[in-house]
Tab-separated table of C-alpha atoms in Angstrom:
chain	number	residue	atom	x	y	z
C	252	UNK	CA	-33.194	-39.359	-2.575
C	253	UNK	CA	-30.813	-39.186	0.590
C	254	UNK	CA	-28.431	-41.623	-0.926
C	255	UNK	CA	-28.207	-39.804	-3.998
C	256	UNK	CA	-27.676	-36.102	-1.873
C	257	UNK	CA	-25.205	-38.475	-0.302
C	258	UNK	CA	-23.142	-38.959	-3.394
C	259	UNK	CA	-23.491	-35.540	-4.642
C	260	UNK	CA	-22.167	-34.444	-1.179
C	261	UNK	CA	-19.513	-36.866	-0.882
C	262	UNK	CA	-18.297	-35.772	-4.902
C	263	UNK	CA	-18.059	-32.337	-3.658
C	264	UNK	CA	-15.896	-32.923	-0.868
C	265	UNK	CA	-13.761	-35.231	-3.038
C	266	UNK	CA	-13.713	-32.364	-5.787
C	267	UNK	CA	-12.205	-29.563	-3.037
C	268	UNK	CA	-10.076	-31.889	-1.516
C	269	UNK	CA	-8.524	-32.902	-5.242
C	270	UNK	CA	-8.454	-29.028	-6.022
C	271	UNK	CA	-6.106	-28.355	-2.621
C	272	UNK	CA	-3.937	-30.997	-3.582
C	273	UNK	CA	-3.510	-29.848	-6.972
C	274	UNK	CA	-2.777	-26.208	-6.076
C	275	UNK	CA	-1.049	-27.302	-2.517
C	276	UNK	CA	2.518	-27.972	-4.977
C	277	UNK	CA	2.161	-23.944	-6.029
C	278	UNK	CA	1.551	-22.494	-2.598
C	279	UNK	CA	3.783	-24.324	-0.957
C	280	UNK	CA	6.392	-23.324	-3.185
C	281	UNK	CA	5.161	-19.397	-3.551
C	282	UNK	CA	5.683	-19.560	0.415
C	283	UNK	CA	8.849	-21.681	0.132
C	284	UNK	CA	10.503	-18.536	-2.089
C	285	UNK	CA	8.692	-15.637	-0.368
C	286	UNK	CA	9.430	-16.776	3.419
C	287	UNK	CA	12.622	-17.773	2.121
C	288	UNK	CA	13.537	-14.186	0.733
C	289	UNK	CA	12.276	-12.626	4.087
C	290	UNK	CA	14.525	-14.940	6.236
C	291	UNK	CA	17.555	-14.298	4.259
C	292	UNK	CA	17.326	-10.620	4.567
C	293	UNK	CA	16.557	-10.724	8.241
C	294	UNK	CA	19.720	-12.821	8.855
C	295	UNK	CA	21.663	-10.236	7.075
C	296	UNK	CA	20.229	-6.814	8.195
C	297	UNK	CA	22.227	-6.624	11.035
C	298	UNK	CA	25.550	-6.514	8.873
C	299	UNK	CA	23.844	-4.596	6.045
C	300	UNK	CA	22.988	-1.445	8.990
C	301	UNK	CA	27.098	-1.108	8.762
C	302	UNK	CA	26.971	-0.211	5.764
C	303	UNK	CA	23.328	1.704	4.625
C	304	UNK	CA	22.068	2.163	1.410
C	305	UNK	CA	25.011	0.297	-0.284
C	306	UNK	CA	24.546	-1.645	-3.448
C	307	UNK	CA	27.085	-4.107	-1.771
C	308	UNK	CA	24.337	-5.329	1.040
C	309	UNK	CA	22.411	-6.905	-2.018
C	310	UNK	CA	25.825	-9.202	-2.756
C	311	UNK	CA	25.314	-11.974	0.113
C	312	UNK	CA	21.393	-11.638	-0.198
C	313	UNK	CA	21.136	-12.461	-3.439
C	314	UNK	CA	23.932	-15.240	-3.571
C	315	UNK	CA	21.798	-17.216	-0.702
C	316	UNK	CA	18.108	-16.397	-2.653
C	317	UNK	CA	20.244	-17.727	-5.948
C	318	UNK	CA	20.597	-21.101	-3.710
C	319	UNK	CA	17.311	-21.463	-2.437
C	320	UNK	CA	16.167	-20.537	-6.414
C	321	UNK	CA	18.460	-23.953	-7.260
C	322	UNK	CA	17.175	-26.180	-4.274
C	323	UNK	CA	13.671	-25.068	-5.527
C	324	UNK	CA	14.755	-26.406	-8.872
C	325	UNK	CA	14.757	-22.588	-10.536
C	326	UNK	CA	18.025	-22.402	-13.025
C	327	UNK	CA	18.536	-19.445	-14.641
C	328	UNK	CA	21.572	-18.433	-17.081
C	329	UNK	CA	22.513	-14.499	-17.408
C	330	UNK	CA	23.512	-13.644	-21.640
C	331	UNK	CA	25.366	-10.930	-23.040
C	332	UNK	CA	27.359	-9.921	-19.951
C	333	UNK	CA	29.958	-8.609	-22.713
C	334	UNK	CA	26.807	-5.483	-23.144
C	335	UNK	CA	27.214	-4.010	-19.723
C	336	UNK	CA	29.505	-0.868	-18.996
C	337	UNK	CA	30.289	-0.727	-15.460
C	338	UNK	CA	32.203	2.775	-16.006
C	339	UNK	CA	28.820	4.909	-16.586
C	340	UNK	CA	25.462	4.694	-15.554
C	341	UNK	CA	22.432	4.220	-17.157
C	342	UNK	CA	18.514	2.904	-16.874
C	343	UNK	CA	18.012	-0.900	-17.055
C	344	UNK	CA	14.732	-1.822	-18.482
C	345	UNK	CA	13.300	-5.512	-17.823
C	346	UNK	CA	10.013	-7.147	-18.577
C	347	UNK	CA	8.083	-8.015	-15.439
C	348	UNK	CA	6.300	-11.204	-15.109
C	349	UNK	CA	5.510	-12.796	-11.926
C	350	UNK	CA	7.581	-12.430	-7.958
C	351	UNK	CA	10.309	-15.203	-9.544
C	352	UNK	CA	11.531	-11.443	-10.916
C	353	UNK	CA	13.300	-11.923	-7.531
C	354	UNK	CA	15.164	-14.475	-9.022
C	355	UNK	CA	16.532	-12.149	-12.334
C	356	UNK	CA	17.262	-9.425	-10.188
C	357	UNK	CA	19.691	-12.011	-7.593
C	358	UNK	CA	21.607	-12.854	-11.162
C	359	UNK	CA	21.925	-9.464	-12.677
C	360	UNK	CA	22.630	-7.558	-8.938
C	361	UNK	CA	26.559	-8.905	-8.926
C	362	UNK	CA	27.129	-8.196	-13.075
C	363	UNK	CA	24.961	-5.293	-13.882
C	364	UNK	CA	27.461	-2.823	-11.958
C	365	UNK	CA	26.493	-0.113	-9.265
C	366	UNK	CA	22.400	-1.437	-9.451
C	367	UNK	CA	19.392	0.198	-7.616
C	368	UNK	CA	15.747	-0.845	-7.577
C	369	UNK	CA	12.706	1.430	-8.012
C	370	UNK	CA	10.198	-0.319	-6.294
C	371	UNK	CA	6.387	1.044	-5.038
C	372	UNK	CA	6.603	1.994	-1.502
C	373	UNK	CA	3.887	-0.799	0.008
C	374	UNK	CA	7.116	-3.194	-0.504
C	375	UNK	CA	9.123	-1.357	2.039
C	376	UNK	CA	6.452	-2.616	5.050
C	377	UNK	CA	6.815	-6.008	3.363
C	378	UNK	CA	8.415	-7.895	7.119
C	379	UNK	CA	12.218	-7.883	6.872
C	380	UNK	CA	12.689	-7.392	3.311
C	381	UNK	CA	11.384	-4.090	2.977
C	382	UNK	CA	14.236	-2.818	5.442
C	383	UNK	CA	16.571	-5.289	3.740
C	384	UNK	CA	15.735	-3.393	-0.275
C	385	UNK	CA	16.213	0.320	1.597
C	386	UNK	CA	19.481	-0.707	3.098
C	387	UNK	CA	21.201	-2.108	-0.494
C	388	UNK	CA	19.674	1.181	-1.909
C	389	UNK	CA	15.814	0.472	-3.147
C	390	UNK	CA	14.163	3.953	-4.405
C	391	UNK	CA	10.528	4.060	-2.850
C	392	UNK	CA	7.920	5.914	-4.960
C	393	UNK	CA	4.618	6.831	-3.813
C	394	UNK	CA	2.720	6.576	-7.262
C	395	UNK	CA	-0.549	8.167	-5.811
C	396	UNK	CA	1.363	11.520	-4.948
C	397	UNK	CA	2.995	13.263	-7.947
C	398	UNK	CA	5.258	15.590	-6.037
C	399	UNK	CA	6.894	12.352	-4.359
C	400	UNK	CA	7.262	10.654	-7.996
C	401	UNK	CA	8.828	13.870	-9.415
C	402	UNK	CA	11.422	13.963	-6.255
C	403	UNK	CA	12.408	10.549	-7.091
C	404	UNK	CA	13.161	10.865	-10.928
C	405	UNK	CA	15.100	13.928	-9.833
C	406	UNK	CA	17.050	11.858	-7.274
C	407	UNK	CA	17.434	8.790	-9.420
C	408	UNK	CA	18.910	11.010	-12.129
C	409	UNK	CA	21.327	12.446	-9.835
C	410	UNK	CA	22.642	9.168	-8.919
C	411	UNK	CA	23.113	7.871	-12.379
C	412	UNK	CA	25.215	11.283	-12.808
C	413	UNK	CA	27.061	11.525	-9.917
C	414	UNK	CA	27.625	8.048	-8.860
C	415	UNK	CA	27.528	6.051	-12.428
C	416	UNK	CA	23.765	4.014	-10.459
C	417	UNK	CA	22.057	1.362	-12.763
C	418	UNK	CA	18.383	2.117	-11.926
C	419	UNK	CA	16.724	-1.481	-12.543
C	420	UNK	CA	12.947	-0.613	-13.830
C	421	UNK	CA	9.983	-2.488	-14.416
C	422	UNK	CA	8.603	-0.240	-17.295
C	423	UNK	CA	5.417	-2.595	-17.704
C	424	UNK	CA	3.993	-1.905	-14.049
C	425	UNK	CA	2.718	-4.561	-13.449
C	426	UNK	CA	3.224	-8.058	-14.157
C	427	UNK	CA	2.367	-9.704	-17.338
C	428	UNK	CA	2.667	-13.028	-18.499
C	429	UNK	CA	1.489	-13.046	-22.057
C	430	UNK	CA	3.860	-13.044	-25.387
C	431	UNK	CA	3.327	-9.330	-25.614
C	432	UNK	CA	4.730	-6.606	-22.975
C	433	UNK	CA	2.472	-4.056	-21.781
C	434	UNK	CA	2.907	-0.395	-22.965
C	435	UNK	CA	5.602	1.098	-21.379
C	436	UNK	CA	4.997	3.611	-18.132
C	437	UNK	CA	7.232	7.002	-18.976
C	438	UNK	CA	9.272	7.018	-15.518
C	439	UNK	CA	11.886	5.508	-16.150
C	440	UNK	CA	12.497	7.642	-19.895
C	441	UNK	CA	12.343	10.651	-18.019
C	442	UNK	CA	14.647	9.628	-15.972
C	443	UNK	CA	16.906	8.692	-18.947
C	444	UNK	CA	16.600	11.643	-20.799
C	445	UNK	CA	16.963	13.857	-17.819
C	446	UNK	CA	20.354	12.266	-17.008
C	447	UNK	CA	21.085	11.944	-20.823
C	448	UNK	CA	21.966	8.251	-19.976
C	449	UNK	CA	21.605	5.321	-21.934
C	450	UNK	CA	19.412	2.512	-21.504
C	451	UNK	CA	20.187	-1.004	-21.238
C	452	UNK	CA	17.398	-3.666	-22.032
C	453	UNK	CA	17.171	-6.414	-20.274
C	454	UNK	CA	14.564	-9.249	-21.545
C	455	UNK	CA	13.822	-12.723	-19.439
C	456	UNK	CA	12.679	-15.451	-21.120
C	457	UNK	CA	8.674	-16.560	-20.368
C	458	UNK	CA	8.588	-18.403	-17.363
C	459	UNK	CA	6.646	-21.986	-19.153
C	460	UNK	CA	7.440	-23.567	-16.055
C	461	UNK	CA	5.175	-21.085	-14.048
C	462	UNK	CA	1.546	-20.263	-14.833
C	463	UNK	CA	0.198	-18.018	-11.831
C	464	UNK	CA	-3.419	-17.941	-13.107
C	465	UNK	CA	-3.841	-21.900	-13.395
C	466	UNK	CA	-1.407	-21.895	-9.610
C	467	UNK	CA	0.870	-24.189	-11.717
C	468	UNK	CA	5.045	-24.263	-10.452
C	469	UNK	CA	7.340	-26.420	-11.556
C	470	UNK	CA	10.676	-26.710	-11.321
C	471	UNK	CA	12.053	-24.911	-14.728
C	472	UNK	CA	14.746	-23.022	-16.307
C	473	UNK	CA	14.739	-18.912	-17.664
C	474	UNK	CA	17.247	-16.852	-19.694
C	475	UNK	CA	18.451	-13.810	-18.901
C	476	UNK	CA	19.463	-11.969	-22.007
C	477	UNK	CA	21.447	-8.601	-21.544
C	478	UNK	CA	21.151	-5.984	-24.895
C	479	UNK	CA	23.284	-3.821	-25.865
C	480	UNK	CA	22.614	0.034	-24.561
C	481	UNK	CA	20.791	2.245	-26.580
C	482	UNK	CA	22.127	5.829	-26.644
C	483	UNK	CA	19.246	8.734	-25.423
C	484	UNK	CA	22.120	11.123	-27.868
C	485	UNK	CA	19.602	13.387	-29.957
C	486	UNK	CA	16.180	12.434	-28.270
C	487	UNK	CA	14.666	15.215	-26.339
C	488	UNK	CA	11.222	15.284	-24.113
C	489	UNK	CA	9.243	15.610	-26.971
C	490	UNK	CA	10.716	13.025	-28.518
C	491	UNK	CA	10.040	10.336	-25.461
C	492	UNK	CA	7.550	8.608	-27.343
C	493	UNK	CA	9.622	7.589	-30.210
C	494	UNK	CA	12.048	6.705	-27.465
C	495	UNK	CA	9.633	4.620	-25.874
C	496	UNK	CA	8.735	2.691	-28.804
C	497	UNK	CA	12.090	1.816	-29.891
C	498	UNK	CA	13.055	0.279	-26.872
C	499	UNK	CA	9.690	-1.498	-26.141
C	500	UNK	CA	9.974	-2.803	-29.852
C	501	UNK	CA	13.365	-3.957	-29.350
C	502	UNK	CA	12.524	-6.373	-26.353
C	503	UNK	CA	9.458	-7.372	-27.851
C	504	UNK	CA	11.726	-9.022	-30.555
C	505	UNK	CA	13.766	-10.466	-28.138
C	506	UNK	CA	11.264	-11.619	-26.166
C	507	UNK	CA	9.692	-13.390	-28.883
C	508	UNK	CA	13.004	-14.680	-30.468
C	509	UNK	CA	13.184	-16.162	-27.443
C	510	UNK	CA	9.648	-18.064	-26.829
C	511	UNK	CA	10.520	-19.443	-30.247
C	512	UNK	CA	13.745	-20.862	-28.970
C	513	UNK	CA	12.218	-22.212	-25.970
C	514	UNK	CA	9.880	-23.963	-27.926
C	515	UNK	CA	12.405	-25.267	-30.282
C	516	UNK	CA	14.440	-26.626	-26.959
C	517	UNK	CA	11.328	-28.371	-26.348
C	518	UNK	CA	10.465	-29.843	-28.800
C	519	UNK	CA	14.343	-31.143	-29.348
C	520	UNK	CA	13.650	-32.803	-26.122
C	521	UNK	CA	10.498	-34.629	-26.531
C	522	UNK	CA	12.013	-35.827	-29.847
């Protein structure tokens, strides 16, 4: 009976020890690219206080985070560059998946034009990089206080009028994974349609190399595909809805014209 509670034990501590190692590759590499992030901005805060609340102090930040992205084995490849119009502003919409969003938002900061982040306001007293994102420009929202949310539409609109600002949004929310995006939060349309800019789509391909449920990370590579705007010309606030679901539907194709093509790259490979 002992030598059998022996064995059971001994499995056990076999079992956890095999279930660290296996997730050990993930963690080390989620602390690799967060760590990493932190310790580029704080190298570069000092020369980005110069200068505050300039798109420009994003530049050399996300040129090093692109490196340490490559050295981690992450390759991404921006598409339809030819879409973006640096002379106006407008609201950039992307599809949020995991924190590698970092990584899409280091490639599109030096192309997309005059860029800004809207980000919730726990990330600015994230060490380092929290200071870092308010001095190239970040937007912090407080989502559980209305009155703050309203100010910020109203100031994000201003800056897309006055000084032709790419707001970059995560309309989602939240992350998601799966083949289909999430409904779309109405932020970033009100700010669209309050500005009467247009809005530029911006889909990334599903991360297959990254699964954070089963704390899988491999080295991999994305696309970054760039849309061409779509004009808010003859919507109006009652109208957002229709908005909504012509822009959603529009990624959701390209999203999905995409998985296919990632799985058609595969299987040219295995073949």
């Amino acid at each position: 009976m002992a030598c059998t509670c022996e064995v059971i034990g001994l499995a056990c501590i076999v079992a956890l020890i095999l279930s660290v190692a296996a997730k050990a590759p993930y963690q080390m590499r989620m602390f690799i690219i967060m760590f990493g992030a932190g310790a580029i901005v704080m190298v570069c805060i000092p020369f980005m206080i110069l200068r505050p609340r300039d798109y420009r102090n994003g530049l050399v930040p996300s040129w090093l985070f692109l490196q340490l992205c490559k050295f981690m084995g992450i390759t991404m490849e921006v598409r339809g560059v030819e879409n973006v119009r640096r002379e106006h502003g407008s609201v950039v919409l992307m599809n949020h998946q995991s924190a590698l969003d970092l990584c899409v938002l280091a490639h599109l900061w030096p192309v997309i034009g005059r860029p800004t982040v809207v980000a919730k306001k726990e990330i600015l007293y994230m060490p380092f990089f929290g200071v870092g994102a308010w001095l190239w420009g970040t937007l912090y929202i407080n989502r559980s206080r209305k009155s703050d949310s309203i100010n910020s539409l109203q100031k994000e609109a201003i800056a897309i009028r006055e000084r032709n600002c790419k707001i970059l949004v995560f309309p989602e929310g939240t992350r998601n994974s799966k083949e289909t995006l999430l409904p779309f939060k109405k932020g970033s349309f009100h700010i669209a349609l309050q500005s009467k800019c247009t809005i530029q789509p911006v889909v990334t391909s599903k991360y297959s190399f990254f699964d954070e449920e089963n704390k899988t990370f491999r080295p991999g590579h994305a696309v970054i595909q760039i849309l061409p705007e779509i004009s808010t010309e003859g919507y109006e606030k009652e109208d957002m809805d229709k908005l909504i679901e012509h822009c959603r539907s529009t990624m959701q194709r390209e999203y999905t014209r995409m998985m296919k093509e990632g799985v058609s790259v595969s299987s040219k490979k295995q073949s």
